Amino acid sequence: MAGTFRNLAVVPRMVFGRGAFGQLEEILSSARGETGGSMIFLVDDVFKDHALASRVPVGKSDHRVWVNVDVEPKTVYVDELTQQARSLADGTPAGVIGIGGGSAMDLAKSVALMLNNPGSSADYQGWDLIREPAAYHVGVPTLSGTGAEVSRTAVLSGPVRKLGLNSDYTVFDQIVLDPDLIADAPDPQRFYTGMDCYFHCVEAICGTFLNEFSRAYSEKAIELCREVFLEKEIDRREADEKLMMASYCGGMSIAYSQVGACHAMSYGLSFVLGLRHGEGNAVAFNQLEEFYPEGVREFRRMMDIHGIELPTGVTRDLTDAQMNKMIEVSLSMDPLWENCLGPNWKSEMTPERARELYSRM
Ligand code: NAD
Ligand code: ZN
């Protein structure tokens, strides 16, 4: 029988600090080993004309691949990138480094897994389907909030569903947390991604799965989010450092709990309407006062302070079939609803109630 308590896989090595990105070369050289295998850097193409591009420590036998995340990661893209990595390295590369937001980091996690596991990444969407350990992989966030830097999942849209590659092997071997790298992230993206952390933690704290491990990290993350998003006078450099740690704590919190109604509704929005994760969460959360009254009020204050205007009427032009699909996707997220409402959630969260909530978004 499986143990009662989750035996958490966590990132074994991390470096935190302003300028820490400069240590990446040294970190990789010890990871390469004596034979000096080649590393594949998957870098978000938003940095093509940015100073960061010239600081990526691409060595003689390494390769840099620009990745595009205009749409959030898909299994077909992961499969293409895996082939590209193999052919660039003329075999299996020694490691993969993902530099970017949650999307680029999830691409790096997925490619590292697929380098050592046969078939398509779509075959592994689910829980613990991955058989072989991943290639060495490193995460370098340039946006903070998703917690992807510490989580055991890589979220992918596949031919049938949007579902992560959830496994202990998904966890990064190393992360480099350098607050300088998120300095130029523009609003509203910075805000939406930061709110992903805030929502994760509100959902965890209000959830039925909560334990003290998760509460400790959630409370700290929420406190940091308040300092970052409610204090009008906060220095941006200080805020970036706090936001990076909030994301880390939020990710650690979710490792031992679960998200809830906001993420369940947001999945429906992104599946049918293609809304990005951060924006979809914000649109959903704003209508979930009946689940998270204090959180929603605080979120609205944060939006006010940062001058964020949410899209409205996003579900207005949906056909019946699309609306039904959205409801179906959302209500298929059993663990999220169970965390939110307990084991008998189906009696409370009916398709009619979901329709009513969606129609307000
Ligand atoms: P993102 O990675 O999707 O990036 C959003 C946009 O910001 C992109 O256009 C990107 O190019 C740009 N960008 C990234 N860094 C930037 C910077 N420093 N300056 C300017 N622009 C920058 O955004 P995200 O919110 O970090 O990640 C969302 C993704 O993460 C979704 O695909 C979601 O499914 C996934 N996710 C994963 C987990 C996990 O645990 N693995 C958790 C939550 C969300
Ligand atoms: Zn999220």
mmCIF file of C-alpha atoms and ligand atoms in Angstrom:
data_model
loop_
_atom_site.group_PDB
_atom_site.id
_atom_site.type_symbol
_atom_site.label_atom_id
_atom_site.label_comp_id
_atom_site.label_asym_id
_atom_site.label_seq_id
_atom_site.Cartn_x
_atom_site.Cartn_y
_atom_site.Cartn_z
ATOM 1 C CA MET A 1 0.000 0.000 0.000
ATOM 2 C CA ALA A 2 1.232 3.492 -0.742
ATOM 3 C CA GLY A 3 2.225 5.527 2.313
ATOM 4 C CA THR A 4 -0.295 7.944 3.769
ATOM 5 C CA PHE A 5 1.968 10.964 3.496
ATOM 6 C CA ARG A 6 3.428 12.162 0.258
ATOM 7 C CA ASN A 7 7.163 11.516 0.098
ATOM 8 C CA LEU A 8 8.061 14.871 -1.458
ATOM 9 C CA ALA A 9 10.666 15.241 -4.147
ATOM 10 C CA VAL A 10 12.191 18.723 -3.848
ATOM 11 C CA VAL A 11 14.818 20.657 -5.758
ATOM 12 C CA PRO A 12 18.127 19.511 -4.268
ATOM 13 C CA ARG A 13 20.215 22.549 -5.214
ATOM 14 C CA MET A 14 19.413 26.209 -5.480
ATOM 15 C CA VAL A 15 21.183 29.492 -5.519
ATOM 16 C CA PHE A 16 19.397 32.704 -4.570
ATOM 17 C CA GLY A 17 20.677 36.229 -4.881
ATOM 18 C CA ARG A 18 21.014 39.266 -7.077
ATOM 19 C CA GLY A 19 23.524 38.412 -9.793
ATOM 20 C CA ALA A 20 23.356 34.653 -9.111
ATOM 21 C CA PHE A 21 22.871 34.071 -12.854
ATOM 22 C CA GLY A 22 26.609 34.788 -13.219
ATOM 23 C CA GLN A 23 27.308 31.551 -11.356
ATOM 24 C CA LEU A 24 25.500 29.386 -13.895
ATOM 25 C CA GLU A 25 28.633 28.576 -15.904
ATOM 26 C CA GLU A 26 30.458 27.308 -12.838
ATOM 27 C CA ILE A 27 27.423 25.311 -11.707
ATOM 28 C CA LEU A 28 27.141 23.665 -15.121
ATOM 29 C CA SER A 29 30.805 22.837 -15.375
ATOM 30 C CA SER A 30 30.604 20.627 -12.308
ATOM 31 C CA ALA A 31 27.401 19.046 -13.628
ATOM 32 C CA ARG A 32 28.953 18.264 -17.027
ATOM 33 C CA GLY A 33 31.413 15.839 -15.484
ATOM 34 C CA GLU A 34 34.808 14.917 -16.911
ATOM 35 C CA THR A 35 33.561 14.106 -20.388
ATOM 36 C CA GLY A 36 32.115 17.603 -20.786
ATOM 37 C CA GLY A 37 28.766 16.745 -22.375
ATOM 38 C CA SER A 38 26.780 19.391 -24.187
ATOM 39 C CA MET A 39 24.091 21.503 -22.608
ATOM 40 C CA ILE A 40 20.960 22.741 -24.374
ATOM 41 C CA PHE A 41 19.746 26.169 -23.280
ATOM 42 C CA LEU A 42 16.054 26.711 -23.958
ATOM 43 C CA VAL A 43 15.661 30.468 -23.723
ATOM 44 C CA ASP A 44 12.387 32.401 -23.991
ATOM 45 C CA ASP A 45 12.603 34.314 -27.278
ATOM 46 C CA VAL A 46 11.386 37.475 -25.538
ATOM 47 C CA PHE A 47 15.094 37.889 -24.634
ATOM 48 C CA LYS A 48 16.399 37.839 -28.222
ATOM 49 C CA ASP A 49 17.306 41.516 -28.156
ATOM 50 C CA HIS A 50 17.864 41.752 -24.441
ATOM 51 C CA ALA A 51 21.162 42.045 -22.548
ATOM 52 C CA LEU A 52 20.438 38.673 -20.939
ATOM 53 C CA ALA A 53 20.992 36.943 -24.301
ATOM 54 C CA SER A 54 24.724 37.668 -24.258
ATOM 55 C CA ARG A 55 25.049 36.499 -20.651
ATOM 56 C CA VAL A 56 23.792 32.962 -21.299
ATOM 57 C CA PRO A 57 26.942 30.847 -20.778
ATOM 58 C CA VAL A 58 26.761 28.826 -24.007
ATOM 59 C CA GLY A 59 30.010 26.805 -24.126
ATOM 60 C CA LYS A 60 31.782 25.337 -27.176
ATOM 61 C CA SER A 61 29.841 22.108 -27.187
ATOM 62 C CA ASP A 62 26.545 23.708 -26.086
ATOM 63 C CA HIS A 63 23.543 25.014 -28.015
ATOM 64 C CA ARG A 64 21.067 27.771 -27.431
ATOM 65 C CA VAL A 65 17.537 27.309 -28.733
ATOM 66 C CA TRP A 66 15.054 30.181 -28.632
ATOM 67 C CA VAL A 67 11.682 28.946 -27.476
ATOM 68 C CA ASN A 68 8.427 30.668 -28.270
ATOM 69 C CA VAL A 69 5.725 30.784 -25.629
ATOM 70 C CA ASP A 70 3.153 32.990 -27.363
ATOM 71 C CA VAL A 71 0.926 30.019 -26.750
ATOM 72 C CA GLU A 72 1.465 27.976 -23.606
ATOM 73 C CA PRO A 73 3.435 24.713 -24.051
ATOM 74 C CA LYS A 74 1.988 21.923 -26.140
ATOM 75 C CA THR A 75 3.060 18.292 -26.310
ATOM 76 C CA VAL A 76 3.837 18.549 -30.044
ATOM 77 C CA TYR A 77 6.227 21.422 -29.369
ATOM 78 C CA VAL A 78 7.961 19.439 -26.604
ATOM 79 C CA ASP A 79 8.408 16.510 -29.004
ATOM 80 C CA GLU A 80 9.906 18.788 -31.660
ATOM 81 C CA LEU A 81 12.281 20.412 -29.203
ATOM 82 C CA THR A 82 13.376 17.016 -27.897
ATOM 83 C CA GLN A 83 14.297 15.916 -31.441
ATOM 84 C CA GLN A 84 16.081 19.199 -32.025
ATOM 85 C CA ALA A 85 18.063 18.814 -28.790
ATOM 86 C CA ARG A 86 19.130 15.288 -29.784
ATOM 87 C CA SER A 87 20.252 16.314 -33.212
ATOM 88 C CA LEU A 88 22.110 19.414 -32.013
ATOM 89 C CA ALA A 89 23.941 17.373 -29.378
ATOM 90 C CA ASP A 90 24.463 14.490 -31.787
ATOM 91 C CA GLY A 91 23.042 12.113 -29.203
ATOM 92 C CA THR A 92 21.626 12.723 -25.757
ATOM 93 C CA PRO A 93 22.708 16.061 -24.301
ATOM 94 C CA ALA A 94 24.144 16.191 -20.788
ATOM 95 C CA GLY A 95 21.492 18.599 -19.660
ATOM 96 C CA VAL A 96 18.777 21.141 -20.387
ATOM 97 C CA ILE A 97 18.531 24.642 -18.952
ATOM 98 C CA GLY A 98 15.220 26.519 -19.136
ATOM 99 C CA ILE A 99 15.387 30.315 -18.940
ATOM 100 C CA GLY A 100 12.057 32.162 -18.850
ATOM 101 C CA GLY A 101 8.677 32.144 -17.122
ATOM 102 C CA GLY A 102 6.601 29.114 -16.171
ATOM 103 C CA SER A 103 6.185 28.175 -19.837
ATOM 104 C CA ALA A 104 9.906 28.062 -20.706
ATOM 105 C CA MET A 105 10.662 26.252 -17.453
ATOM 106 C CA ASP A 106 7.951 23.671 -18.175
ATOM 107 C CA LEU A 107 9.381 23.167 -21.672
ATOM 108 C CA ALA A 108 12.819 22.515 -20.174
ATOM 109 C CA LYS A 109 11.434 20.047 -17.624
ATOM 110 C CA SER A 110 9.479 18.244 -20.346
ATOM 111 C CA VAL A 111 12.372 18.033 -22.813
ATOM 112 C CA ALA A 112 14.696 16.731 -20.080
ATOM 113 C CA LEU A 113 12.158 13.985 -19.307
ATOM 114 C CA MET A 114 11.532 13.112 -22.942
ATOM 115 C CA LEU A 115 15.257 12.776 -23.715
ATOM 116 C CA ASN A 116 15.240 9.628 -21.571
ATOM 117 C CA ASN A 117 11.718 8.308 -22.104
ATOM 118 C CA PRO A 118 10.440 6.841 -25.404
ATOM 119 C CA GLY A 119 7.417 8.032 -27.387
ATOM 120 C CA SER A 120 5.550 11.306 -27.238
ATOM 121 C CA SER A 121 5.194 13.582 -24.230
ATOM 122 C CA ALA A 122 1.417 13.189 -24.660
ATOM 123 C CA ASP A 123 1.828 9.567 -23.491
ATOM 124 C CA TYR A 124 2.967 10.800 -20.090
ATOM 125 C CA GLN A 125 0.344 13.430 -19.264
ATOM 126 C CA GLY A 126 -0.894 12.300 -15.897
ATOM 127 C CA TRP A 127 0.519 11.119 -12.598
ATOM 128 C CA ASP A 128 3.714 9.079 -12.276
ATOM 129 C CA LEU A 129 3.673 7.673 -15.796
ATOM 130 C CA ILE A 130 7.314 8.629 -16.424
ATOM 131 C CA ARG A 131 9.578 5.568 -16.076
ATOM 132 C CA GLU A 132 13.151 6.815 -16.478
ATOM 133 C CA PRO A 133 14.902 9.692 -14.705
ATOM 134 C CA ALA A 134 15.212 12.898 -16.727
ATOM 135 C CA ALA A 135 18.415 14.335 -18.120
ATOM 136 C CA TYR A 136 20.008 16.878 -15.760
ATOM 137 C CA HIS A 137 17.846 20.009 -15.822
ATOM 138 C CA VAL A 138 18.093 23.514 -14.475
ATOM 139 C CA GLY A 139 15.393 26.177 -14.073
ATOM 140 C CA VAL A 140 16.079 29.889 -14.259
ATOM 141 C CA PRO A 141 12.901 31.961 -13.717
ATOM 142 C CA THR A 142 12.488 35.349 -15.377
ATOM 143 C CA LEU A 143 8.935 35.798 -14.023
ATOM 144 C CA SER A 144 7.863 34.881 -10.514
ATOM 145 C CA GLY A 145 4.621 33.416 -9.282
ATOM 146 C CA THR A 146 3.843 30.057 -10.871
ATOM 147 C CA GLY A 147 6.085 28.070 -8.535
ATOM 148 C CA ALA A 148 7.119 26.018 -11.597
ATOM 149 C CA GLU A 149 10.708 26.361 -10.371
ATOM 150 C CA VAL A 150 9.951 23.999 -7.472
ATOM 151 C CA SER A 151 6.968 21.911 -8.565
ATOM 152 C CA ARG A 152 6.868 18.265 -9.680
ATOM 153 C CA THR A 153 4.812 19.035 -12.761
ATOM 154 C CA ALA A 154 5.254 20.467 -16.237
ATOM 155 C CA VAL A 155 1.896 21.649 -17.579
ATOM 156 C CA LEU A 156 1.236 20.739 -21.237
ATOM 157 C CA SER A 157 -1.706 20.912 -23.610
ATOM 158 C CA GLY A 158 -1.956 17.682 -25.532
ATOM 159 C CA PRO A 159 -4.240 16.297 -28.220
ATOM 160 C CA VAL A 160 -6.866 15.328 -25.649
ATOM 161 C CA ARG A 161 -6.255 17.348 -22.503
ATOM 162 C CA LYS A 162 -4.280 19.979 -20.688
ATOM 163 C CA LEU A 163 -2.485 18.021 -18.006
ATOM 164 C CA GLY A 164 0.969 17.989 -16.488
ATOM 165 C CA LEU A 165 3.819 15.518 -16.621
ATOM 166 C CA ASN A 166 3.619 14.907 -12.877
ATOM 167 C CA SER A 167 6.476 12.853 -11.481
ATOM 168 C CA ASP A 168 9.363 12.976 -9.031
ATOM 169 C CA TYR A 169 11.696 13.072 -12.051
ATOM 170 C CA THR A 170 10.071 16.303 -13.251
ATOM 171 C CA VAL A 171 11.613 18.300 -10.386
ATOM 172 C CA PHE A 172 14.601 20.422 -11.404
ATOM 173 C CA ASP A 173 18.072 19.293 -10.287
ATOM 174 C CA GLN A 174 19.067 22.898 -9.797
ATOM 175 C CA ILE A 175 17.407 26.296 -9.803
ATOM 176 C CA VAL A 176 19.002 29.709 -10.100
ATOM 177 C CA LEU A 177 16.915 32.416 -8.452
ATOM 178 C CA ASP A 178 18.263 35.799 -9.485
ATOM 179 C CA PRO A 179 15.880 38.701 -8.766
ATOM 180 C CA ASP A 180 17.669 40.804 -11.408
ATOM 181 C CA LEU A 181 16.141 38.557 -14.075
ATOM 182 C CA ILE A 182 12.581 39.587 -13.264
ATOM 183 C CA ALA A 183 13.421 43.289 -13.061
ATOM 184 C CA ASP A 184 12.133 44.160 -16.532
ATOM 185 C CA ALA A 185 8.987 42.057 -16.534
ATOM 186 C CA PRO A 186 6.200 44.425 -17.570
ATOM 187 C CA ASP A 187 2.732 44.781 -16.086
ATOM 188 C CA PRO A 188 0.195 43.336 -16.464
ATOM 189 C CA GLN A 189 2.223 40.124 -16.994
ATOM 190 C CA ARG A 190 4.240 40.572 -13.801
ATOM 191 C CA PHE A 191 1.055 41.211 -11.875
ATOM 192 C CA TYR A 192 -0.842 38.233 -13.313
ATOM 193 C CA THR A 193 2.038 35.818 -12.738
ATOM 194 C CA GLY A 194 2.546 37.171 -9.210
ATOM 195 C CA MET A 195 -1.155 36.705 -8.534
ATOM 196 C CA ASP A 196 -0.847 33.058 -9.566
ATOM 197 C CA CYS A 197 1.178 32.640 -6.365
ATOM 198 C CA TYR A 198 -1.327 34.604 -4.304
ATOM 199 C CA PHE A 199 -4.249 32.532 -5.661
ATOM 200 C CA HIS A 200 -2.407 29.223 -5.146
ATOM 201 C CA CYS A 201 -1.910 30.122 -1.520
ATOM 202 C CA VAL A 202 -5.428 31.427 -0.865
ATOM 203 C CA GLU A 203 -6.800 28.243 -2.418
ATOM 204 C CA ALA A 204 -4.453 26.116 -0.308
ATOM 205 C CA ILE A 205 -5.208 27.937 2.948
ATOM 206 C CA CYS A 206 -8.971 27.808 2.406
ATOM 207 C CA GLY A 207 -8.786 24.177 1.296
ATOM 208 C CA THR A 208 -9.686 20.948 3.073
ATOM 209 C CA PHE A 209 -6.298 19.326 2.276
ATOM 210 C CA LEU A 210 -4.325 21.876 4.259
ATOM 211 C CA ASN A 211 -1.686 20.717 6.736
ATOM 212 C CA GLU A 212 0.834 22.728 8.774
ATOM 213 C CA PHE A 213 3.606 22.199 6.230
ATOM 214 C CA SER A 214 1.505 23.771 3.527
ATOM 215 C CA ARG A 215 0.087 26.465 5.801
ATOM 216 C CA ALA A 216 3.569 27.615 6.830
ATOM 217 C CA TYR A 217 4.653 28.180 3.233
ATOM 218 C CA SER A 218 1.299 29.627 2.135
ATOM 219 C CA GLU A 219 1.182 32.151 4.945
ATOM 220 C CA LYS A 220 4.682 33.336 4.182
ATOM 221 C CA ALA A 221 3.944 33.607 0.462
ATOM 222 C CA ILE A 222 0.747 35.593 1.091
ATOM 223 C CA GLU A 223 2.589 37.916 3.464
ATOM 224 C CA LEU A 224 5.250 38.546 0.812
ATOM 225 C CA CYS A 225 2.592 39.103 -1.885
ATOM 226 C CA ARG A 226 0.944 41.697 0.363
ATOM 227 C CA GLU A 227 4.237 43.537 0.766
ATOM 228 C CA VAL A 228 4.848 43.437 -2.971
ATOM 229 C CA PHE A 229 1.368 44.298 -4.223
ATOM 230 C CA LEU A 230 -0.245 46.340 -1.448
ATOM 231 C CA GLU A 231 2.605 48.593 -0.328
ATOM 232 C CA LYS A 232 2.562 51.549 -2.664
ATOM 233 C CA GLU A 233 6.000 52.851 -1.701
ATOM 234 C CA ILE A 234 7.936 49.586 -1.955
ATOM 235 C CA ASP A 235 11.215 49.795 -3.833
ATOM 236 C CA ARG A 236 11.033 47.713 -7.009
ATOM 237 C CA ARG A 237 14.318 45.899 -6.347
ATOM 238 C CA GLU A 238 13.179 44.888 -2.903
ATOM 239 C CA ALA A 239 9.809 43.873 -4.324
ATOM 240 C CA ASP A 240 11.468 41.624 -6.921
ATOM 241 C CA GLU A 241 13.408 39.782 -4.231
ATOM 242 C CA LYS A 242 10.273 39.283 -2.161
ATOM 243 C CA LEU A 243 8.238 38.162 -5.165
ATOM 244 C CA MET A 244 10.835 35.575 -6.101
ATOM 245 C CA MET A 245 10.694 34.125 -2.594
ATOM 246 C CA ALA A 246 6.891 34.271 -2.577
ATOM 247 C CA SER A 247 6.852 32.125 -5.709
ATOM 248 C CA TYR A 248 9.249 29.639 -4.133
ATOM 249 C CA CYS A 249 7.142 29.399 -0.963
ATOM 250 C CA GLY A 250 3.913 29.155 -2.963
ATOM 251 C CA GLY A 251 5.365 26.262 -4.968
ATOM 252 C CA MET A 252 6.482 24.500 -1.784
ATOM 253 C CA SER A 253 3.047 24.977 -0.272
ATOM 254 C CA ILE A 254 1.277 23.362 -3.212
ATOM 255 C CA ALA A 255 3.620 20.367 -3.039
ATOM 256 C CA TYR A 256 1.687 19.335 0.063
ATOM 257 C CA SER A 257 -1.774 20.684 -0.728
ATOM 258 C CA GLN A 258 -3.814 21.517 -3.796
ATOM 259 C CA VAL A 259 -5.273 24.470 -5.628
ATOM 260 C CA GLY A 260 -9.044 24.980 -5.730
ATOM 261 C CA ALA A 261 -11.999 26.657 -7.420
ATOM 262 C CA CYS A 262 -9.994 29.395 -9.125
ATOM 263 C CA HIS A 263 -7.639 27.026 -10.920
ATOM 264 C CA ALA A 264 -10.482 24.626 -11.724
ATOM 265 C CA MET A 265 -12.439 27.429 -13.433
ATOM 266 C CA SER A 266 -9.324 28.881 -15.040
ATOM 267 C CA TYR A 267 -8.503 25.552 -16.702
ATOM 268 C CA GLY A 268 -11.874 25.719 -18.456
ATOM 269 C CA LEU A 269 -11.193 29.281 -19.625
ATOM 270 C CA SER A 270 -7.804 28.407 -21.054
ATOM 271 C CA PHE A 271 -8.987 25.169 -22.641
ATOM 272 C CA VAL A 272 -11.899 26.719 -24.541
ATOM 273 C CA LEU A 273 -10.791 30.343 -24.958
ATOM 274 C CA GLY A 274 -7.012 29.968 -24.883
ATOM 275 C CA LEU A 275 -6.663 32.471 -22.042
ATOM 276 C CA ARG A 276 -3.174 32.426 -20.512
ATOM 277 C CA HIS A 277 -2.834 30.817 -17.098
ATOM 278 C CA GLY A 278 -2.229 34.010 -15.115
ATOM 279 C CA GLU A 279 -4.908 36.059 -16.832
ATOM 280 C CA GLY A 280 -7.464 33.227 -16.729
ATOM 281 C CA ASN A 281 -6.889 32.805 -13.004
ATOM 282 C CA ALA A 282 -7.437 36.505 -12.418
ATOM 283 C CA VAL A 283 -10.665 36.568 -14.440
ATOM 284 C CA ALA A 284 -11.934 33.532 -12.542
ATOM 285 C CA PHE A 285 -10.826 34.592 -9.074
ATOM 286 C CA ASN A 286 -12.551 37.965 -9.377
ATOM 287 C CA GLN A 287 -15.921 36.128 -9.496
ATOM 288 C CA LEU A 288 -15.251 33.710 -6.655
ATOM 289 C CA GLU A 289 -16.203 35.822 -3.664
ATOM 290 C CA GLU A 290 -18.538 33.092 -2.442
ATOM 291 C CA PHE A 291 -15.523 30.784 -2.023
ATOM 292 C CA TYR A 292 -12.775 33.245 -1.083
ATOM 293 C CA PRO A 293 -14.422 36.444 0.256
ATOM 294 C CA GLU A 294 -11.371 38.015 1.918
ATOM 295 C CA GLY A 295 -9.000 36.960 -0.833
ATOM 296 C CA VAL A 296 -11.187 38.484 -3.549
ATOM 297 C CA ARG A 297 -11.470 41.796 -1.673
ATOM 298 C CA GLU A 298 -7.721 41.949 -1.198
ATOM 299 C CA PHE A 299 -7.103 41.005 -4.834
ATOM 300 C CA ARG A 300 -9.310 43.910 -5.959
ATOM 301 C CA ARG A 301 -7.277 46.304 -3.826
ATOM 302 C CA MET A 302 -4.107 44.987 -5.413
ATOM 303 C CA MET A 303 -5.593 45.499 -8.880
ATOM 304 C CA ASP A 304 -6.559 49.064 -7.981
ATOM 305 C CA ILE A 305 -3.088 49.919 -6.746
ATOM 306 C CA HIS A 306 -1.488 48.497 -9.889
ATOM 307 C CA GLY A 307 -4.045 49.943 -12.292
ATOM 308 C CA ILE A 308 -4.983 46.511 -13.652
ATOM 309 C CA GLU A 309 -8.139 46.248 -15.729
ATOM 310 C CA LEU A 310 -9.378 42.731 -16.169
ATOM 311 C CA PRO A 311 -10.914 41.612 -19.431
ATOM 312 C CA THR A 312 -14.685 41.416 -19.054
ATOM 313 C CA GLY A 313 -17.394 39.487 -20.870
ATOM 314 C CA VAL A 314 -14.934 36.812 -21.980
ATOM 315 C CA THR A 315 -17.623 34.106 -22.042
ATOM 316 C CA ARG A 316 -20.301 36.308 -23.602
ATOM 317 C CA ASP A 317 -20.071 34.967 -27.151
ATOM 318 C CA LEU A 318 -19.641 31.308 -26.346
ATOM 319 C CA THR A 319 -21.896 28.786 -28.058
ATOM 320 C CA ASP A 320 -23.790 26.330 -25.853
ATOM 321 C CA ALA A 321 -21.403 23.588 -26.888
ATOM 322 C CA GLN A 322 -18.394 25.674 -25.886
ATOM 323 C CA MET A 323 -19.931 26.591 -22.553
ATOM 324 C CA ASN A 324 -20.725 22.940 -21.883
ATOM 325 C CA LYS A 325 -17.153 21.977 -22.725
ATOM 326 C CA MET A 326 -15.840 24.635 -20.360
ATOM 327 C CA ILE A 327 -18.025 23.328 -17.548
ATOM 328 C CA GLU A 328 -16.992 19.752 -18.293
ATOM 329 C CA VAL A 329 -13.263 20.627 -18.221
ATOM 330 C CA SER A 330 -13.626 22.493 -14.957
ATOM 331 C CA LEU A 331 -15.711 19.853 -13.212
ATOM 332 C CA SER A 332 -13.311 17.113 -14.295
ATOM 333 C CA MET A 333 -10.762 18.570 -11.855
ATOM 334 C CA ASP A 334 -11.859 16.331 -8.969
ATOM 335 C CA PRO A 335 -8.965 16.936 -6.563
ATOM 336 C CA LEU A 336 -9.250 20.713 -6.929
ATOM 337 C CA TRP A 337 -12.963 20.737 -6.125
ATOM 338 C CA GLU A 338 -12.483 18.238 -3.359
ATOM 339 C CA ASN A 339 -9.848 20.469 -1.820
ATOM 340 C CA CYS A 340 -12.224 23.409 -2.113
ATOM 341 C CA LEU A 341 -15.472 21.826 -0.911
ATOM 342 C CA GLY A 342 -14.671 18.449 0.619
ATOM 343 C CA PRO A 343 -15.439 14.898 -0.543
ATOM 344 C CA ASN A 344 -19.108 15.630 -1.319
ATOM 345 C CA TRP A 345 -18.259 18.536 -3.591
ATOM 346 C CA LYS A 346 -20.459 17.266 -6.435
ATOM 347 C CA SER A 347 -23.624 18.063 -4.522
ATOM 348 C CA GLU A 348 -22.497 21.696 -4.130
ATOM 349 C CA MET A 349 -20.637 22.365 -7.356
ATOM 350 C CA THR A 350 -23.238 21.492 -9.940
ATOM 351 C CA PRO A 351 -22.960 22.192 -13.685
ATOM 352 C CA GLU A 352 -25.653 24.884 -13.250
ATOM 353 C CA ARG A 353 -23.580 26.661 -10.620
ATOM 354 C CA ALA A 354 -20.493 26.476 -12.821
ATOM 355 C CA ARG A 355 -22.494 27.915 -15.743
ATOM 356 C CA GLU A 356 -23.721 30.772 -13.594
ATOM 357 C CA LEU A 357 -20.174 31.581 -12.429
ATOM 358 C CA TYR A 358 -18.770 31.396 -15.960
ATOM 359 C CA SER A 359 -21.500 33.622 -17.322
ATOM 360 C CA ARG A 360 -20.329 36.388 -14.953
ATOM 361 C CA MET A 361 -16.723 36.257 -16.229
HETATM 362 P P1 NAD B 1 4.870 32.571 -19.299
HETATM 363 O O1 NAD B 1 6.108 31.802 -19.062
HETATM 364 O O2 NAD B 1 3.769 31.909 -20.032
HETATM 365 O O3 NAD B 1 5.248 33.950 -19.988
HETATM 366 C C1 NAD B 1 4.265 34.950 -20.213
HETATM 367 C C2 NAD B 1 4.806 36.003 -21.164
HETATM 368 O O4 NAD B 1 5.834 36.763 -20.523
HETATM 369 C C3 NAD B 1 5.462 35.393 -22.393
HETATM 370 O O5 NAD B 1 5.139 36.201 -23.488
HETATM 371 C C4 NAD B 1 6.957 35.480 -22.091
HETATM 372 O O6 NAD B 1 7.716 35.555 -23.257
HETATM 373 C C5 NAD B 1 7.032 36.755 -21.297
HETATM 374 N N1 NAD B 1 8.163 36.898 -20.358
HETATM 375 C C6 NAD B 1 8.756 35.967 -19.577
HETATM 376 N N2 NAD B 1 9.720 36.542 -18.801
HETATM 377 C C7 NAD B 1 9.731 37.855 -19.115
HETATM 378 C C8 NAD B 1 10.511 38.971 -18.665
HETATM 379 N N3 NAD B 1 11.434 38.868 -17.680
HETATM 380 N N4 NAD B 1 10.268 40.176 -19.242
HETATM 381 C C9 NAD B 1 9.305 40.319 -20.186
HETATM 382 N N5 NAD B 1 8.540 39.313 -20.638
HETATM 383 C C10 NAD B 1 8.756 38.091 -20.107
HETATM 384 O O7 NAD B 1 4.274 33.120 -17.906
HETATM 385 P P2 NAD B 1 4.148 32.511 -16.458
HETATM 386 O O8 NAD B 1 2.962 33.156 -15.876
HETATM 387 O O9 NAD B 1 5.439 32.565 -15.729
HETATM 388 O O10 NAD B 1 3.858 30.989 -16.714
HETATM 389 C C11 NAD B 1 2.597 30.488 -17.116
HETATM 390 C C12 NAD B 1 2.825 29.071 -17.557
HETATM 391 O O11 NAD B 1 3.269 28.297 -16.448
HETATM 392 C C13 NAD B 1 1.586 28.385 -18.098
HETATM 393 O O12 NAD B 1 1.962 27.618 -19.211
HETATM 394 C C14 NAD B 1 1.141 27.504 -16.964
HETATM 395 O O13 NAD B 1 0.441 26.367 -17.403
HETATM 396 C C15 NAD B 1 2.458 27.144 -16.331
HETATM 397 N N6 NAD B 1 2.390 26.808 -14.915
HETATM 398 C C16 NAD B 1 3.174 25.801 -14.488
HETATM 399 C C17 NAD B 1 3.184 25.432 -13.168
HETATM 400 C C18 NAD B 1 4.057 24.319 -12.723
HETATM 401 O O14 NAD B 1 4.067 23.989 -11.542
HETATM 402 N N7 NAD B 1 4.808 23.695 -13.595
HETATM 403 C C19 NAD B 1 2.420 26.128 -12.237
HETATM 404 C C20 NAD B 1 1.627 27.180 -12.693
HETATM 405 C C21 NAD B 1 1.635 27.525 -14.040
HETATM 406 ZN ZN ZN B 2 -1.345 28.482 -11.117
#
